[in-house]
Protein backbone atom coordinates (compact mmCIF):
# COMPACT_ATOMS: atom_id res chain seq x y z
CA UNK A 1 0.00 0.00 0.00
CA UNK A 2 1.27 3.46 -0.93
CA UNK A 3 1.92 6.02 1.74
CA UNK A 4 1.84 3.49 4.56
CA UNK A 5 4.77 3.91 6.93
CA UNK A 6 6.76 0.71 7.13
CA UNK A 7 7.15 -0.62 10.64
CA UNK A 8 10.81 -1.36 11.23
CA UNK A 9 11.09 -4.60 13.14
CA UNK A 10 14.42 -5.77 14.54
CA UNK A 11 15.86 -8.14 12.00
CA UNK A 12 17.30 -10.91 14.08
CA UNK A 13 18.80 -13.22 13.23
CA UNK A 14 20.61 -11.49 10.43
CA UNK A 15 21.80 -14.17 8.04
CA UNK A 16 23.34 -14.46 4.63
CA UNK A 17 26.11 -15.68 2.41
CA UNK A 18 29.40 -13.81 2.80
CA UNK A 19 32.96 -14.34 1.69
CA UNK A 20 35.19 -15.06 4.64
CA UNK A 21 38.86 -15.63 5.22
CA UNK A 22 40.43 -16.49 8.53
CA UNK A 23 43.76 -14.76 9.07
CA UNK A 24 44.54 -15.93 12.60
CA UNK A 25 43.43 -19.16 14.24
CA UNK A 26 44.14 -20.07 17.85
CA UNK A 27 46.98 -17.59 18.06
CA UNK A 28 48.60 -18.62 14.79
CA UNK A 29 48.65 -16.55 11.63
CA UNK A 30 47.20 -18.74 8.88
CA UNK A 31 47.38 -18.50 5.10
CA UNK A 32 44.45 -16.42 3.95
CA UNK A 33 42.05 -18.39 1.80
CA UNK A 34 38.69 -16.88 0.82
CA UNK A 35 35.57 -19.05 0.74
CA UNK A 36 31.86 -18.51 1.24
CA UNK A 37 29.97 -19.18 4.44
CA UNK A 38 26.37 -18.85 5.51
CA UNK A 39 26.75 -16.45 8.43
CA UNK A 40 24.16 -15.96 11.17
CA UNK A 41 24.09 -13.20 13.79
CA UNK A 42 22.00 -14.60 16.61
CA UNK A 43 21.93 -13.91 20.32
CA UNK A 44 25.44 -12.84 21.22
CA UNK A 45 27.08 -15.14 18.67
CA UNK A 46 28.16 -14.86 15.08
CA UNK A 47 27.98 -18.36 13.65
CA UNK A 48 29.66 -19.50 10.43
CA UNK A 49 28.16 -22.44 8.53
CA UNK A 50 29.43 -23.98 5.31
CA UNK A 51 26.05 -23.21 3.75
CA UNK A 52 22.40 -22.78 4.66
CA UNK A 53 21.81 -26.52 4.55
CA UNK A 54 24.47 -27.07 7.20
CA UNK A 55 22.65 -24.58 9.43
CA UNK A 56 19.33 -26.38 8.99
CA UNK A 57 20.97 -29.69 9.92
CA UNK A 58 22.22 -28.38 13.23
CA UNK A 59 20.05 -30.91 15.09
CA UNK A 60 18.84 -28.75 17.92
CA UNK A 61 22.19 -27.82 19.36
CA UNK A 62 23.08 -24.25 18.45
CA UNK A 63 25.95 -24.40 16.01
CA UNK A 64 26.00 -28.19 15.92
CA UNK A 65 27.24 -28.30 12.37
CA UNK A 66 28.92 -24.95 12.16
CA UNK A 67 32.46 -24.17 11.03
CA UNK A 68 33.17 -21.86 13.96
CA UNK A 69 31.48 -19.46 16.34
CA UNK A 70 32.53 -15.96 17.33
CA UNK A 71 31.43 -15.01 20.85
CA UNK A 72 30.65 -11.33 20.35
CA UNK A 73 31.19 -10.12 23.94
CA UNK A 74 34.90 -10.74 23.37
CA UNK A 75 35.06 -9.33 19.85
CA UNK A 76 35.90 -6.10 18.08
CA UNK A 77 35.05 -5.21 14.49
CA UNK A 78 36.84 -2.94 12.07
CA UNK A 79 35.71 -1.72 8.66
CA UNK A 80 38.22 -2.05 5.82
CA UNK A 81 41.31 -2.82 7.90
CA UNK A 82 44.56 -1.73 6.33
CA UNK A 83 47.04 -4.35 5.07
CA UNK A 84 44.76 -7.39 5.36
CA UNK A 85 43.18 -7.51 1.93
CA UNK A 86 43.10 -5.68 -1.36
CA UNK A 87 39.37 -6.33 -1.51
CA UNK A 88 36.71 -3.69 -0.98
CA UNK A 89 33.95 -4.00 1.60
CA UNK A 90 35.81 -5.99 4.23
CA UNK A 91 35.04 -6.21 7.94
CA UNK A 92 37.63 -7.71 10.24
CA UNK A 93 36.39 -9.44 13.35
CA UNK A 94 39.00 -9.96 16.05
CA UNK A 95 38.43 -12.09 19.14
CA UNK A 96 40.91 -13.72 21.48
CA UNK A 97 43.61 -15.49 19.43
CA UNK A 98 41.53 -15.29 16.25
CA UNK A 99 40.84 -12.94 13.36
CA UNK A 100 38.48 -13.42 10.47
CA UNK A 101 37.60 -11.21 7.51
CA UNK A 102 34.11 -11.06 6.05
CA UNK A 103 33.48 -9.48 2.66
CA UNK A 104 30.69 -8.85 0.17
CA UNK A 105 30.90 -7.13 -3.21
CA UNK A 106 27.72 -5.21 -2.41
CA UNK A 107 28.76 -2.32 -0.16
CA UNK A 108 25.24 -1.97 1.28
CA UNK A 109 25.34 -5.59 2.42
CA UNK A 110 28.63 -5.24 4.24
CA UNK A 111 27.53 -1.94 5.79
CA UNK A 112 24.42 -3.69 7.12
CA UNK A 113 26.59 -6.39 8.70
CA UNK A 114 29.02 -3.83 10.11
CA UNK A 115 26.26 -1.64 11.54
CA UNK A 116 24.39 -4.54 13.10
CA UNK A 117 27.57 -6.07 14.51
CA UNK A 118 28.47 -2.70 16.06
CA UNK A 119 25.01 -2.40 17.62
CA UNK A 120 25.23 -5.94 18.94
CA UNK A 121 28.69 -5.31 20.40
CA UNK A 122 27.34 -2.29 22.28
CA UNK A 123 24.40 -4.33 23.48
CA UNK A 124 26.51 -7.21 24.81
CA UNK A 125 29.21 -5.00 26.30
CA UNK A 126 32.12 -5.95 24.09
CA UNK A 127 35.57 -4.43 24.89
O1 LIG B 1 47.33 -11.34 1.53
P1 LIG B 1 47.44 -11.97 0.16
O2 LIG B 1 48.44 -13.06 0.08
O3 LIG B 1 47.56 -10.96 -0.94
O4 LIG B 1 46.02 -12.68 -0.01
C1 LIG B 1 45.63 -13.23 -1.22
C2 LIG B 1 45.81 -14.72 -1.17
O5 LIG B 1 45.09 -15.28 -0.07
C3 LIG B 1 45.30 -15.34 -2.45
O6 LIG B 1 45.47 -16.73 -2.41
P2 LIG B 1 46.69 -17.41 -3.19
O7 LIG B 1 47.92 -16.87 -2.55
O8 LIG B 1 46.48 -18.88 -2.99
O9 LIG B 1 46.53 -16.96 -4.59
C4 LIG B 1 43.83 -15.04 -2.63
O10 LIG B 1 43.37 -15.61 -3.83
C5 LIG B 1 43.62 -13.55 -2.67
O11 LIG B 1 42.24 -13.30 -2.76
C6 LIG B 1 44.17 -12.88 -1.43
O12 LIG B 1 44.15 -11.51 -1.55
P3 LIG B 1 42.92 -10.56 -1.18
O13 LIG B 1 43.44 -9.18 -1.44
O14 LIG B 1 41.80 -10.97 -2.09
O15 LIG B 1 42.52 -10.73 0.26
PDB file of C-alpha atoms and ligand atoms in Angstrom:
ATOM      1  CA  UNK A   1       0.000   0.000   0.000  1.00  0.00           C
ATOM      2  CA  UNK A   2       1.266   3.461  -0.931  1.00  0.00           C
ATOM      3  CA  UNK A   3       1.924   6.020   1.745  1.00  0.00           C
ATOM      4  CA  UNK A   4       1.839   3.486   4.557  1.00  0.00           C
ATOM      5  CA  UNK A   5       4.771   3.913   6.929  1.00  0.00           C
ATOM      6  CA  UNK A   6       6.757   0.705   7.130  1.00  0.00           C
ATOM      7  CA  UNK A   7       7.146  -0.617  10.641  1.00  0.00           C
ATOM      8  CA  UNK A   8      10.813  -1.361  11.227  1.00  0.00           C
ATOM      9  CA  UNK A   9      11.093  -4.597  13.136  1.00  0.00           C
ATOM     10  CA  UNK A  10      14.417  -5.772  14.545  1.00  0.00           C
ATOM     11  CA  UNK A  11      15.863  -8.143  11.999  1.00  0.00           C
ATOM     12  CA  UNK A  12      17.295 -10.910  14.080  1.00  0.00           C
ATOM     13  CA  UNK A  13      18.796 -13.218  13.231  1.00  0.00           C
ATOM     14  CA  UNK A  14      20.614 -11.486  10.431  1.00  0.00           C
ATOM     15  CA  UNK A  15      21.804 -14.167   8.041  1.00  0.00           C
ATOM     16  CA  UNK A  16      23.343 -14.457   4.626  1.00  0.00           C
ATOM     17  CA  UNK A  17      26.113 -15.679   2.414  1.00  0.00           C
ATOM     18  CA  UNK A  18      29.400 -13.814   2.802  1.00  0.00           C
ATOM     19  CA  UNK A  19      32.956 -14.340   1.686  1.00  0.00           C
ATOM     20  CA  UNK A  20      35.189 -15.058   4.635  1.00  0.00           C
ATOM     21  CA  UNK A  21      38.863 -15.630   5.224  1.00  0.00           C
ATOM     22  CA  UNK A  22      40.435 -16.488   8.535  1.00  0.00           C
ATOM     23  CA  UNK A  23      43.762 -14.757   9.067  1.00  0.00           C
ATOM     24  CA  UNK A  24      44.543 -15.932  12.605  1.00  0.00           C
ATOM     25  CA  UNK A  25      43.426 -19.156  14.239  1.00  0.00           C
ATOM     26  CA  UNK A  26      44.141 -20.072  17.851  1.00  0.00           C
ATOM     27  CA  UNK A  27      46.975 -17.585  18.061  1.00  0.00           C
ATOM     28  CA  UNK A  28      48.596 -18.622  14.790  1.00  0.00           C
ATOM     29  CA  UNK A  29      48.654 -16.552  11.631  1.00  0.00           C
ATOM     30  CA  UNK A  30      47.198 -18.736   8.879  1.00  0.00           C
ATOM     31  CA  UNK A  31      47.385 -18.498   5.098  1.00  0.00           C
ATOM     32  CA  UNK A  32      44.453 -16.423   3.955  1.00  0.00           C
ATOM     33  CA  UNK A  33      42.045 -18.389   1.802  1.00  0.00           C
ATOM     34  CA  UNK A  34      38.687 -16.880   0.823  1.00  0.00           C
ATOM     35  CA  UNK A  35      35.573 -19.054   0.740  1.00  0.00           C
ATOM     36  CA  UNK A  36      31.861 -18.507   1.240  1.00  0.00           C
ATOM     37  CA  UNK A  37      29.974 -19.181   4.444  1.00  0.00           C
ATOM     38  CA  UNK A  38      26.372 -18.853   5.513  1.00  0.00           C
ATOM     39  CA  UNK A  39      26.752 -16.448   8.429  1.00  0.00           C
ATOM     40  CA  UNK A  40      24.163 -15.956  11.170  1.00  0.00           C
ATOM     41  CA  UNK A  41      24.091 -13.205  13.789  1.00  0.00           C
ATOM     42  CA  UNK A  42      22.000 -14.596  16.606  1.00  0.00           C
ATOM     43  CA  UNK A  43      21.932 -13.913  20.318  1.00  0.00           C
ATOM     44  CA  UNK A  44      25.437 -12.838  21.219  1.00  0.00           C
ATOM     45  CA  UNK A  45      27.081 -15.139  18.675  1.00  0.00           C
ATOM     46  CA  UNK A  46      28.164 -14.857  15.085  1.00  0.00           C
ATOM     47  CA  UNK A  47      27.983 -18.359  13.653  1.00  0.00           C
ATOM     48  CA  UNK A  48      29.665 -19.502  10.434  1.00  0.00           C
ATOM     49  CA  UNK A  49      28.160 -22.443   8.529  1.00  0.00           C
ATOM     50  CA  UNK A  50      29.426 -23.976   5.315  1.00  0.00           C
ATOM     51  CA  UNK A  51      26.051 -23.215   3.749  1.00  0.00           C
ATOM     52  CA  UNK A  52      22.405 -22.784   4.656  1.00  0.00           C
ATOM     53  CA  UNK A  53      21.814 -26.519   4.550  1.00  0.00           C
ATOM     54  CA  UNK A  54      24.467 -27.067   7.201  1.00  0.00           C
ATOM     55  CA  UNK A  55      22.647 -24.583   9.434  1.00  0.00           C
ATOM     56  CA  UNK A  56      19.334 -26.384   8.994  1.00  0.00           C
ATOM     57  CA  UNK A  57      20.967 -29.694   9.923  1.00  0.00           C
ATOM     58  CA  UNK A  58      22.225 -28.384  13.231  1.00  0.00           C
ATOM     59  CA  UNK A  59      20.046 -30.911  15.094  1.00  0.00           C
ATOM     60  CA  UNK A  60      18.838 -28.746  17.924  1.00  0.00           C
ATOM     61  CA  UNK A  61      22.186 -27.819  19.365  1.00  0.00           C
ATOM     62  CA  UNK A  62      23.076 -24.252  18.449  1.00  0.00           C
ATOM     63  CA  UNK A  63      25.950 -24.397  16.012  1.00  0.00           C
ATOM     64  CA  UNK A  64      25.997 -28.190  15.923  1.00  0.00           C
ATOM     65  CA  UNK A  65      27.238 -28.304  12.367  1.00  0.00           C
ATOM     66  CA  UNK A  66      28.922 -24.946  12.163  1.00  0.00           C
ATOM     67  CA  UNK A  67      32.458 -24.170  11.030  1.00  0.00           C
ATOM     68  CA  UNK A  68      33.169 -21.858  13.955  1.00  0.00           C
ATOM     69  CA  UNK A  69      31.481 -19.458  16.337  1.00  0.00           C
ATOM     70  CA  UNK A  70      32.528 -15.959  17.334  1.00  0.00           C
ATOM     71  CA  UNK A  71      31.435 -15.005  20.847  1.00  0.00           C
ATOM     72  CA  UNK A  72      30.646 -11.333  20.351  1.00  0.00           C
ATOM     73  CA  UNK A  73      31.186 -10.123  23.940  1.00  0.00           C
ATOM     74  CA  UNK A  74      34.903 -10.742  23.374  1.00  0.00           C
ATOM     75  CA  UNK A  75      35.062  -9.326  19.850  1.00  0.00           C
ATOM     76  CA  UNK A  76      35.900  -6.099  18.081  1.00  0.00           C
ATOM     77  CA  UNK A  77      35.048  -5.205  14.493  1.00  0.00           C
ATOM     78  CA  UNK A  78      36.845  -2.936  12.066  1.00  0.00           C
ATOM     79  CA  UNK A  79      35.713  -1.722   8.662  1.00  0.00           C
ATOM     80  CA  UNK A  80      38.224  -2.049   5.817  1.00  0.00           C
ATOM     81  CA  UNK A  81      41.305  -2.825   7.903  1.00  0.00           C
ATOM     82  CA  UNK A  82      44.560  -1.726   6.333  1.00  0.00           C
ATOM     83  CA  UNK A  83      47.038  -4.351   5.075  1.00  0.00           C
ATOM     84  CA  UNK A  84      44.756  -7.386   5.360  1.00  0.00           C
ATOM     85  CA  UNK A  85      43.182  -7.514   1.931  1.00  0.00           C
ATOM     86  CA  UNK A  86      43.098  -5.681  -1.363  1.00  0.00           C
ATOM     87  CA  UNK A  87      39.365  -6.331  -1.508  1.00  0.00           C
ATOM     88  CA  UNK A  88      36.706  -3.694  -0.982  1.00  0.00           C
ATOM     89  CA  UNK A  89      33.950  -3.996   1.604  1.00  0.00           C
ATOM     90  CA  UNK A  90      35.806  -5.991   4.226  1.00  0.00           C
ATOM     91  CA  UNK A  91      35.038  -6.211   7.935  1.00  0.00           C
ATOM     92  CA  UNK A  92      37.633  -7.713  10.244  1.00  0.00           C
ATOM     93  CA  UNK A  93      36.388  -9.437  13.348  1.00  0.00           C
ATOM     94  CA  UNK A  94      38.999  -9.963  16.053  1.00  0.00           C
ATOM     95  CA  UNK A  95      38.435 -12.087  19.144  1.00  0.00           C
ATOM     96  CA  UNK A  96      40.913 -13.720  21.477  1.00  0.00           C
ATOM     97  CA  UNK A  97      43.613 -15.489  19.430  1.00  0.00           C
ATOM     98  CA  UNK A  98      41.527 -15.287  16.247  1.00  0.00           C
ATOM     99  CA  UNK A  99      40.840 -12.939  13.363  1.00  0.00           C
ATOM    100  CA  UNK A 100      38.480 -13.424  10.467  1.00  0.00           C
ATOM    101  CA  UNK A 101      37.599 -11.205   7.513  1.00  0.00           C
ATOM    102  CA  UNK A 102      34.113 -11.061   6.054  1.00  0.00           C
ATOM    103  CA  UNK A 103      33.483  -9.482   2.663  1.00  0.00           C
ATOM    104  CA  UNK A 104      30.694  -8.845   0.169  1.00  0.00           C
ATOM    105  CA  UNK A 105      30.900  -7.134  -3.210  1.00  0.00           C
ATOM    106  CA  UNK A 106      27.722  -5.205  -2.407  1.00  0.00           C
ATOM    107  CA  UNK A 107      28.764  -2.319  -0.156  1.00  0.00           C
ATOM    108  CA  UNK A 108      25.242  -1.975   1.277  1.00  0.00           C
ATOM    109  CA  UNK A 109      25.335  -5.590   2.423  1.00  0.00           C
ATOM    110  CA  UNK A 110      28.634  -5.239   4.236  1.00  0.00           C
ATOM    111  CA  UNK A 111      27.531  -1.941   5.792  1.00  0.00           C
ATOM    112  CA  UNK A 112      24.424  -3.685   7.120  1.00  0.00           C
ATOM    113  CA  UNK A 113      26.593  -6.391   8.695  1.00  0.00           C
ATOM    114  CA  UNK A 114      29.024  -3.831  10.105  1.00  0.00           C
ATOM    115  CA  UNK A 115      26.255  -1.640  11.540  1.00  0.00           C
ATOM    116  CA  UNK A 116      24.392  -4.545  13.101  1.00  0.00           C
ATOM    117  CA  UNK A 117      27.575  -6.068  14.506  1.00  0.00           C
ATOM    118  CA  UNK A 118      28.474  -2.698  16.058  1.00  0.00           C
ATOM    119  CA  UNK A 119      25.007  -2.400  17.621  1.00  0.00           C
ATOM    120  CA  UNK A 120      25.235  -5.945  18.943  1.00  0.00           C
ATOM    121  CA  UNK A 121      28.690  -5.310  20.404  1.00  0.00           C
ATOM    122  CA  UNK A 122      27.337  -2.286  22.283  1.00  0.00           C
ATOM    123  CA  UNK A 123      24.397  -4.329  23.482  1.00  0.00           C
ATOM    124  CA  UNK A 124      26.505  -7.209  24.806  1.00  0.00           C
ATOM    125  CA  UNK A 125      29.208  -5.000  26.296  1.00  0.00           C
ATOM    126  CA  UNK A 126      32.119  -5.952  24.086  1.00  0.00           C
ATOM    127  CA  UNK A 127      35.565  -4.429  24.891  1.00  0.00           C
TER     128      UNK A 127
HETATM  129  O1  LIG B   1      47.331 -11.339   1.534  1.00  0.00           O
HETATM  130  P1  LIG B   1      47.440 -11.970   0.162  1.00  0.00           P
HETATM  131  O2  LIG B   1      48.444 -13.062   0.080  1.00  0.00           O
HETATM  132  O3  LIG B   1      47.556 -10.964  -0.937  1.00  0.00           O
HETATM  133  O4  LIG B   1      46.017 -12.685  -0.014  1.00  0.00           O
HETATM  134  C1  LIG B   1      45.629 -13.234  -1.222  1.00  0.00           C
HETATM  135  C2  LIG B   1      45.813 -14.720  -1.173  1.00  0.00           C
HETATM  136  O5  LIG B   1      45.094 -15.278  -0.071  1.00  0.00           O
HETATM  137  C3  LIG B   1      45.303 -15.341  -2.453  1.00  0.00           C
HETATM  138  O6  LIG B   1      45.467 -16.729  -2.408  1.00  0.00           O
HETATM  139  P2  LIG B   1      46.693 -17.407  -3.192  1.00  0.00           P
HETATM  140  O7  LIG B   1      47.920 -16.870  -2.546  1.00  0.00           O
HETATM  141  O8  LIG B   1      46.479 -18.876  -2.992  1.00  0.00           O
HETATM  142  O9  LIG B   1      46.530 -16.962  -4.589  1.00  0.00           O
HETATM  143  C4  LIG B   1      43.828 -15.040  -2.630  1.00  0.00           C
HETATM  144  O10 LIG B   1      43.372 -15.610  -3.830  1.00  0.00           O
HETATM  145  C5  LIG B   1      43.620 -13.548  -2.669  1.00  0.00           C
HETATM  146  O11 LIG B   1      42.235 -13.303  -2.756  1.00  0.00           O
HETATM  147  C6  LIG B   1      44.175 -12.882  -1.434  1.00  0.00           C
HETATM  148  O12 LIG B   1      44.148 -11.505  -1.547  1.00  0.00           O
HETATM  149  P3  LIG B   1      42.923 -10.562  -1.184  1.00  0.00           P
HETATM  150  O13 LIG B   1      43.444  -9.180  -1.444  1.00  0.00           O
HETATM  151  O14 LIG B   1      41.804 -10.974  -2.093  1.00  0.00           O
HETATM  152  O15 LIG B   1      42.522 -10.731   0.255  1.00  0.00           O
END
